[in-house]
mmCIF file of C-alpha atoms in Angstrom:
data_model
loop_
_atom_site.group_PDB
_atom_site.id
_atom_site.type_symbol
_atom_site.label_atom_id
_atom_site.label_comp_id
_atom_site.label_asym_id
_atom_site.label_seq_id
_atom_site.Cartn_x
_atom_site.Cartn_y
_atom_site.Cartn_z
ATOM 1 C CA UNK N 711 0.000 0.000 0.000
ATOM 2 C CA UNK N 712 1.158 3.425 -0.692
ATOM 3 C CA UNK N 713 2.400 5.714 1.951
ATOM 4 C CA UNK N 714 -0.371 8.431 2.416
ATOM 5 C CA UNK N 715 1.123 11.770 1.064
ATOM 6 C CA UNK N 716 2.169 14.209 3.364
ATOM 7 C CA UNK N 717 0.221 17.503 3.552
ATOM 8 C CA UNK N 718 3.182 20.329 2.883
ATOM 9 C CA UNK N 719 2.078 23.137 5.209
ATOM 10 C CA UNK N 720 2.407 26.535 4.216
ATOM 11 C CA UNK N 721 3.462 29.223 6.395
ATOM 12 C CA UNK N 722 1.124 31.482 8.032
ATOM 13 C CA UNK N 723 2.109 34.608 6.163
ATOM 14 C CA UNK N 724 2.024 33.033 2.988
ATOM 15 C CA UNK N 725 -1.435 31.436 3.448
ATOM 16 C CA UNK N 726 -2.906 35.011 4.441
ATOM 17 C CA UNK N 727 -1.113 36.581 1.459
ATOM 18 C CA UNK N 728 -3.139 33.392 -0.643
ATOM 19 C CA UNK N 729 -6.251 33.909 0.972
ATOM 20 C CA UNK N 730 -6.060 37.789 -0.088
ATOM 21 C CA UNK N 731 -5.088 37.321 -3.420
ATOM 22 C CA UNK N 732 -8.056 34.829 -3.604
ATOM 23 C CA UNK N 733 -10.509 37.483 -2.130
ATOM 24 C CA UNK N 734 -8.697 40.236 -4.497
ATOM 25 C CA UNK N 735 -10.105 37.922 -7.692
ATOM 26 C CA UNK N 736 -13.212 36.733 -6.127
ATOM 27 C CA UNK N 737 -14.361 39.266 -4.065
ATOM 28 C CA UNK N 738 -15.951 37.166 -1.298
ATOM 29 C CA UNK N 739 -15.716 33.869 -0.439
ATOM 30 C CA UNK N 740 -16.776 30.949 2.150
ATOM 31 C CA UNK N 741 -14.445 29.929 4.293
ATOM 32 C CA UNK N 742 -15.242 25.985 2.369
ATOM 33 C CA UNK N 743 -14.099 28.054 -1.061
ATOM 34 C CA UNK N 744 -10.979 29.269 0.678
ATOM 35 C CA UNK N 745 -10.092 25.653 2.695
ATOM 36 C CA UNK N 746 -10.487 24.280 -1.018
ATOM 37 C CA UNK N 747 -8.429 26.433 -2.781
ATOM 38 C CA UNK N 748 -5.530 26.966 -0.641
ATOM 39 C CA UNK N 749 -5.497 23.873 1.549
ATOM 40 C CA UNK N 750 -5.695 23.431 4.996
ATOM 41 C CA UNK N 751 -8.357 23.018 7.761
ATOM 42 C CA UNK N 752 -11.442 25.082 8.341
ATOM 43 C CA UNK N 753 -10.277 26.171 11.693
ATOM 44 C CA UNK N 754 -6.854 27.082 10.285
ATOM 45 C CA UNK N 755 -8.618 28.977 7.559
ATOM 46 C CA UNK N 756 -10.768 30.715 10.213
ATOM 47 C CA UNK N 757 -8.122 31.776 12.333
ATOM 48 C CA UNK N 758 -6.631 33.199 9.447
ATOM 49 C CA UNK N 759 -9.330 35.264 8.629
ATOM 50 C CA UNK N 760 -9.872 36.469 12.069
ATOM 51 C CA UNK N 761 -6.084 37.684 12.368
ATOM 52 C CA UNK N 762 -6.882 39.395 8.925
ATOM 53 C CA UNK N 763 -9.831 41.204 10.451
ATOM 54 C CA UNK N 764 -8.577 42.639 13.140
ATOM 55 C CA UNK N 765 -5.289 44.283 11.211
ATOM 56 C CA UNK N 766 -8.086 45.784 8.984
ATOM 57 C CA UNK N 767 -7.463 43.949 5.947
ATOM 58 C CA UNK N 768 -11.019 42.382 5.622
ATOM 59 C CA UNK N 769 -14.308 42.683 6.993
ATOM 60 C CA UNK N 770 -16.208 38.645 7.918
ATOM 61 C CA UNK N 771 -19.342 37.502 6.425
ATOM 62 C CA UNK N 772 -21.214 35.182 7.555
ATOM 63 C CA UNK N 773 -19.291 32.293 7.173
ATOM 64 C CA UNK N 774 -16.763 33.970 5.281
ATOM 65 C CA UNK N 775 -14.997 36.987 4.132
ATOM 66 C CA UNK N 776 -14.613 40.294 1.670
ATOM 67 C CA UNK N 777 -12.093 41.784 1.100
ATOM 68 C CA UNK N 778 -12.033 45.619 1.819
ATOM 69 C CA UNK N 779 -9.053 47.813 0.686
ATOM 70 C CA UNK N 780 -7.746 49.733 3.840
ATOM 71 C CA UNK N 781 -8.918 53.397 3.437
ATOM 72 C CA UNK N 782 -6.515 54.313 6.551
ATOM 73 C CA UNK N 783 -4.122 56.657 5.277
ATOM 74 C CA UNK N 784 -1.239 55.152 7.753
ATOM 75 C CA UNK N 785 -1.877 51.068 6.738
ATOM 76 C CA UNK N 786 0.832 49.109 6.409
ATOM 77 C CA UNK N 787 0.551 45.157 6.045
ATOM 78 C CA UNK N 788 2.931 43.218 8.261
ATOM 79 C CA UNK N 789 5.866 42.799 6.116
ATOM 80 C CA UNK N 790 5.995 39.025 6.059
ATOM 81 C CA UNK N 791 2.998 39.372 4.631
ATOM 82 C CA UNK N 792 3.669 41.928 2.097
ATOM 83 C CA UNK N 793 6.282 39.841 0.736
ATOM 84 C CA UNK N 794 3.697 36.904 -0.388
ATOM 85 C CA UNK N 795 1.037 39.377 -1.643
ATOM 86 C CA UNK N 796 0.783 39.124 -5.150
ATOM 87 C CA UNK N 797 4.188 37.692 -5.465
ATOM 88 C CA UNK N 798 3.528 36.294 -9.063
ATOM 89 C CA UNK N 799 3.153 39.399 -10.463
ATOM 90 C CA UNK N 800 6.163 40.903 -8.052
ATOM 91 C CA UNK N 801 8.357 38.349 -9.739
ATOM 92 C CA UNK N 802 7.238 39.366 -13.378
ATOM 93 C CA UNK N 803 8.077 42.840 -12.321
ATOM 94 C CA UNK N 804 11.387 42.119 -11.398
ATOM 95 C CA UNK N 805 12.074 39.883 -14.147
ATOM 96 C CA UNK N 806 11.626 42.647 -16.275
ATOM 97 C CA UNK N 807 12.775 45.169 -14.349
ATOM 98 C CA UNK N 808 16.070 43.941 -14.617
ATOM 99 C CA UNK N 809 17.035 44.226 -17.900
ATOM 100 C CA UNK N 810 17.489 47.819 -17.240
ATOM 101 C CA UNK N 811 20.562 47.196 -15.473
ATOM 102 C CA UNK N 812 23.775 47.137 -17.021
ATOM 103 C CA UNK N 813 27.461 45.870 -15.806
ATOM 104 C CA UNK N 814 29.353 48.393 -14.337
ATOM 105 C CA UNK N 815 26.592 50.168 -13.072
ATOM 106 C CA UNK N 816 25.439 51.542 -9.334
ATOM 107 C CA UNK N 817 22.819 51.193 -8.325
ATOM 108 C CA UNK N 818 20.068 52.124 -5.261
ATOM 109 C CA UNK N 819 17.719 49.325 -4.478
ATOM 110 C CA UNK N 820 15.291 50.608 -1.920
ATOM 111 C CA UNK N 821 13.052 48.036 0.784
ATOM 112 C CA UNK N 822 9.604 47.579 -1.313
ATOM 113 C CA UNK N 823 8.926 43.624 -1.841
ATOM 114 C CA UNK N 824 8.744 44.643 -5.724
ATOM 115 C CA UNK N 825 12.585 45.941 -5.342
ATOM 116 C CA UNK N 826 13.632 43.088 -3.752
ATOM 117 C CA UNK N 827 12.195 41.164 -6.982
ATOM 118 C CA UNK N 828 14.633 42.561 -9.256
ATOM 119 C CA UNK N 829 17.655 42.137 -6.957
ATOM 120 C CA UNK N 830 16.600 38.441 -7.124
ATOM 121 C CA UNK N 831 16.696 38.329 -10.898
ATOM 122 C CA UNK N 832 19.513 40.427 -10.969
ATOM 123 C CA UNK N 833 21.807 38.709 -8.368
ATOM 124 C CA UNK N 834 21.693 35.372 -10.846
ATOM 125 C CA UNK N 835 22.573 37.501 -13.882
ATOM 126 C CA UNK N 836 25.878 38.037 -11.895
ATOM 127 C CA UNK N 837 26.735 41.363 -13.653
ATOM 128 C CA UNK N 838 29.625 43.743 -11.717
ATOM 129 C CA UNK N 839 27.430 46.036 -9.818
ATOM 130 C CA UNK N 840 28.089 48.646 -7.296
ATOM 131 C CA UNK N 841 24.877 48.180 -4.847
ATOM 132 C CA UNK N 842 23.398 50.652 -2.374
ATOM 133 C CA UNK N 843 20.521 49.710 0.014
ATOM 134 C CA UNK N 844 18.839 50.449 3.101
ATOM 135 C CA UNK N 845 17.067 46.723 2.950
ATOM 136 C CA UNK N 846 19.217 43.788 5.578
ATOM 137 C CA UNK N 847 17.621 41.034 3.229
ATOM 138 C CA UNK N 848 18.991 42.755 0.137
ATOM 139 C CA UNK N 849 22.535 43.164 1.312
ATOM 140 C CA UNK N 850 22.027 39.829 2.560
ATOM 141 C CA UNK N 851 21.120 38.472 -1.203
ATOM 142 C CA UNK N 852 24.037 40.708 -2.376
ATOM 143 C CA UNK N 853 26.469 38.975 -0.054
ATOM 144 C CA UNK N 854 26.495 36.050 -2.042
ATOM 145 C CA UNK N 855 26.956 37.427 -5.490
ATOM 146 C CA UNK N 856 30.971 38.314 -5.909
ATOM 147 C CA UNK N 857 30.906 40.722 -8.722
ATOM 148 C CA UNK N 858 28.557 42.704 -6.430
ATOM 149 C CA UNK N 859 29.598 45.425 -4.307
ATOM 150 C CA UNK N 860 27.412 45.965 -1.444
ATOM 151 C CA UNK N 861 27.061 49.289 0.053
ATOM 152 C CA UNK N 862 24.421 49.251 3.401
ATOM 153 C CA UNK N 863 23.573 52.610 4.611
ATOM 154 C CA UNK N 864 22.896 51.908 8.306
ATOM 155 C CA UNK N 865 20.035 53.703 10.369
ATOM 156 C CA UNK N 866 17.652 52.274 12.814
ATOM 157 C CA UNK N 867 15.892 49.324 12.322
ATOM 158 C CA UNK N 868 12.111 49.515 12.367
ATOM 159 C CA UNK N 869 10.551 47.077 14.118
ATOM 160 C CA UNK N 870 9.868 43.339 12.898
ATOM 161 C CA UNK N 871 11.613 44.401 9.227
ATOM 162 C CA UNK N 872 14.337 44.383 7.490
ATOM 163 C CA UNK N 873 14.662 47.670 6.781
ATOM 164 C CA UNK N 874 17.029 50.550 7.494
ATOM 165 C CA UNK N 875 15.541 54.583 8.132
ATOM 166 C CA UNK N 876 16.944 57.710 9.328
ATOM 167 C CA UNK N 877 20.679 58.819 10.442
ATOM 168 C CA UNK N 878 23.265 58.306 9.312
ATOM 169 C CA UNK N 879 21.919 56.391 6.510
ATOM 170 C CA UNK N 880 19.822 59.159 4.947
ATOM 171 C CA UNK N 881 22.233 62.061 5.403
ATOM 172 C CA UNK N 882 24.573 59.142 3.572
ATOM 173 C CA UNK N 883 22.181 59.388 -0.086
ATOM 174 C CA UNK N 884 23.200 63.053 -0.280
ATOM 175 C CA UNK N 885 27.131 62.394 -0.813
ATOM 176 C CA UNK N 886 26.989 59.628 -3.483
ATOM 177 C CA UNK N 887 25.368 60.096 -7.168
ATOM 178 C CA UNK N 888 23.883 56.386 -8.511
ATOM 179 C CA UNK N 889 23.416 55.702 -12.226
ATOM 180 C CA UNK N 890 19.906 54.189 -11.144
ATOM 181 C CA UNK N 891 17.779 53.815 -8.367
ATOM 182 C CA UNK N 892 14.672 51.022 -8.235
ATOM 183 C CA UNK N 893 12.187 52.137 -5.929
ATOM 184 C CA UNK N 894 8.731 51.141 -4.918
ATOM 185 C CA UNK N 895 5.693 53.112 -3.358
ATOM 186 C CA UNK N 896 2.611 52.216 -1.465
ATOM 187 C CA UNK N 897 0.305 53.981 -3.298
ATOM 188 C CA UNK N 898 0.247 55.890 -6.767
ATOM 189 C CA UNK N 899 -2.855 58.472 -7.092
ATOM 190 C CA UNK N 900 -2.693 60.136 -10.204
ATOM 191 C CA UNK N 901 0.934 62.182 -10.369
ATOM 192 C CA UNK N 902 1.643 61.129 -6.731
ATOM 193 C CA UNK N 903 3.547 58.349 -4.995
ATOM 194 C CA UNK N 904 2.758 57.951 -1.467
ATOM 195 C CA UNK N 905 4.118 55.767 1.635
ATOM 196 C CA UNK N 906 2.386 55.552 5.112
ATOM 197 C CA UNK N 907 5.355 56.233 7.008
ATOM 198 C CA UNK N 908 6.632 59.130 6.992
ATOM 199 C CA UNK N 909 10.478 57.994 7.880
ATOM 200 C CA UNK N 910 10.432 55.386 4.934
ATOM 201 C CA UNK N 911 9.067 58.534 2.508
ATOM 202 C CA UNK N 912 11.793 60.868 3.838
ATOM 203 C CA UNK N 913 14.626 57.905 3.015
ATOM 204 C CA UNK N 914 12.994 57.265 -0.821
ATOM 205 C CA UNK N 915 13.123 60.975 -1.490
ATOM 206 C CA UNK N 916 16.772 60.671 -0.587
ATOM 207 C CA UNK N 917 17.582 57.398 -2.907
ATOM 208 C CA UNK N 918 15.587 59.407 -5.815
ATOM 209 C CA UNK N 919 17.773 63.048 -5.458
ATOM 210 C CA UNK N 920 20.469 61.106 -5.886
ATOM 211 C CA UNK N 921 20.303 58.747 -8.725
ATOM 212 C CA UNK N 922 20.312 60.233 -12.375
ATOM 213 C CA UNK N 923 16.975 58.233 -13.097
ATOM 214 C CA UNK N 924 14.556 56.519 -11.031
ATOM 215 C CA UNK N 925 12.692 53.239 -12.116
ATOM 216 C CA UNK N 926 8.931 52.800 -10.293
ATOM 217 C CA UNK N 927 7.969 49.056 -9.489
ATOM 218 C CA UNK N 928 5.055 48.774 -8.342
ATOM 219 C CA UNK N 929 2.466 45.856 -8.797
ATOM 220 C CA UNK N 930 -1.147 46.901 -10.239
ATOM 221 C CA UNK N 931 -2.918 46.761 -6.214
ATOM 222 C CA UNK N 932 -0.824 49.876 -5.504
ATOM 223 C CA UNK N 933 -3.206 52.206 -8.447
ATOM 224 C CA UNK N 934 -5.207 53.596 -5.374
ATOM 225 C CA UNK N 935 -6.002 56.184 -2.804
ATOM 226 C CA UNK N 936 -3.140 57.926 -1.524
ATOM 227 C CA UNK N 937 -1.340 56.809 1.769
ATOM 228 C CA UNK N 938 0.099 59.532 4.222
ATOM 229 C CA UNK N 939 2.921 60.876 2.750
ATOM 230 C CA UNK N 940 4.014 62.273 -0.140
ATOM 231 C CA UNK N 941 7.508 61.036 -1.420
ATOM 232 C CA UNK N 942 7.700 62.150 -4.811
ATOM 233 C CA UNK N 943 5.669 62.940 -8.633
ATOM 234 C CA UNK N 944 5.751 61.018 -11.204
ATOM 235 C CA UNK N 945 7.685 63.473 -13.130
ATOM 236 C CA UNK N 946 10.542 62.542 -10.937
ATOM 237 C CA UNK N 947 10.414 58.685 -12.482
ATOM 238 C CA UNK N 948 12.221 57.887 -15.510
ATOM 239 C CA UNK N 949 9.670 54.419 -15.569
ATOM 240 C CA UNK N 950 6.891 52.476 -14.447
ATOM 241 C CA UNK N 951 7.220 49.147 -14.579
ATOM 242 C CA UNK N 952 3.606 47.292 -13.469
ATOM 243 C CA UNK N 953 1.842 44.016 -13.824
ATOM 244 C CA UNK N 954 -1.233 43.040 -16.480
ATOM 245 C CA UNK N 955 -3.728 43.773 -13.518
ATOM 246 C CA UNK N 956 -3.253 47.229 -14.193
ATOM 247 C CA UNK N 957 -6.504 49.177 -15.068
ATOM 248 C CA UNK N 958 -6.942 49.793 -18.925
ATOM 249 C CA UNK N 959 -8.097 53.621 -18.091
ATOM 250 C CA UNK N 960 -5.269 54.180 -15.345
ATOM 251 C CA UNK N 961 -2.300 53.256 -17.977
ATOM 252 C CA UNK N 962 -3.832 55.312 -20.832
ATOM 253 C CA UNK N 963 -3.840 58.183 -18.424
ATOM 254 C CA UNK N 964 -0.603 57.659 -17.391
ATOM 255 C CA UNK N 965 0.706 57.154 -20.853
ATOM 256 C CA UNK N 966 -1.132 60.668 -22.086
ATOM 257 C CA UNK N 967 0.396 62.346 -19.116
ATOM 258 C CA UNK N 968 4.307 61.721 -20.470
ATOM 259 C CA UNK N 969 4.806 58.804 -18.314
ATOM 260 C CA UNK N 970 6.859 55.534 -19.422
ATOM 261 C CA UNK N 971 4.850 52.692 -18.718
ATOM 262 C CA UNK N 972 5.990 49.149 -19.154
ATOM 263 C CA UNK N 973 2.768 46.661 -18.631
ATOM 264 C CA UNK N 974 4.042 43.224 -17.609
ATOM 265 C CA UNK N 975 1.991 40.481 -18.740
ATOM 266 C CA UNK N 976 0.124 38.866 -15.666
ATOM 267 C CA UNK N 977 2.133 35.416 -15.380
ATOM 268 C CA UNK N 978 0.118 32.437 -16.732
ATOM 269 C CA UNK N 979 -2.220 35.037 -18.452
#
């Protein structure tokens, strides 16, 4: 007789991410729907959605869930998180993100989950490289990758990530002058990118004054109401580099406002 196969469990911050990206397509769903399309129990599927309610990134229905996009200006999903949510279409953007980058470059990679896409894709291209980051992960990546060198701009840790804010790392961006910086945002409303916090904002308007061109990745979700605090306009970005998800009307307007937009396909679409 066979062996029974063992379930492979998935980790809880993938399995929320999953669950969202479900609700993001579907709307609403059951918590049966959700049990049968990512896998694991009912109660673990509950408890899921109840630790997703209360950090405000769904409302419950009767036995079930919708998803509501956070209207608080301040939001910010738990990083672990973050880094699962609509990580297809992260990937995609990185993929093509880094063709932009040529040997012999430098380069500022900033802490978005997008970023961190394209230092993934560019890390096995193994292309000299003169990196600068404010992201412990992405040095970390960099670290293993000889041709690279790594540059980490210190600051204070915020809490339960991996990335680096304030002094001296900030004051740090005004001395050197980058060939290209890769940044993300957390929201893009019309000609303005936005974070919630307004110590990560402060250190992107840094990376962008001092690179000679600035490349946006940002996955189609982020086309929404702005967050707390302005970081930059899109006059400032040399490119946009999103996903297929994108809204038809959102990239025209973009596209008749100057901007240049690169529209990945959505991966498997």
């Amino acid at each position: 007789m066979d062996a029974p196969t063992k379930r492979v469990e998935i980790i809880p911050a993938k399995r929320r991410a999953m669950i969202l990206d479900y609700l993001k397509v579907n709307g609403t769903a059951s918590i049966g729907e959700l049990t049968d399309a990512i896998g694991g129990s009912q109660s673990t599927i509950r408890r899921d959605l109840e630790h997703l309610t209360e950090g405000g990134y769904l409302e419950r229905t009767h036995g079930g869930a919708l998803l509501i996009p956070p209207l608080r200006a301040t939001f910010e999903r738990e990083p672990a998180l973050n880094a699962h949510y609509q990580h297809r279409q992260k990937a995609a953007i990185g993929q093509e993100a880094t063709s932009r980058l040529k040997g012999g470059e430098s380069v500022i990679f900033d802490s978005s989950s997008t970023v961190i896409e394209v230092v993934r894709a560019t890390a096995v291209r193994r292309i000299p490289l003169t990196v600068v980051t404010n992201n412990i992960e992405i040095a970390r990546i960099g670290s293993s990758v000889p041709e690279w060198r790594v540059i980490v701009t210190g600051g204070t840790l915020r809490p339960a990530s991996d990335i680096l804010i304030g002094d001296p790392g900030e004051p740090f961006f005004e001395t050197i002058h980058a060939d290209i910086c890769f940044t993300g945002a957390y929201a893009v409303t019309g000609q303005l990118l936005t974070d919630a916090s307004m110590e990560v904002a402060s250190i992107k308007r840094a990376m962008i004054r001092s690179a000679r061109r600035t490349i946006l990745l940002v996955d189609s979700t982020k086309f929404q109401a702005p967050a707390f605090c302005t970081f930059a306009q899109l006059s400032q970005i040399s490119e946009v580099v999103t996903d297929g998800g994108v809204d038809p009307e959102i990239a025209a307007g973009l596209r008749a406002s100057g901007t240049e937009l690169t529209v990945v396909p959505l991966p498997g679409g």
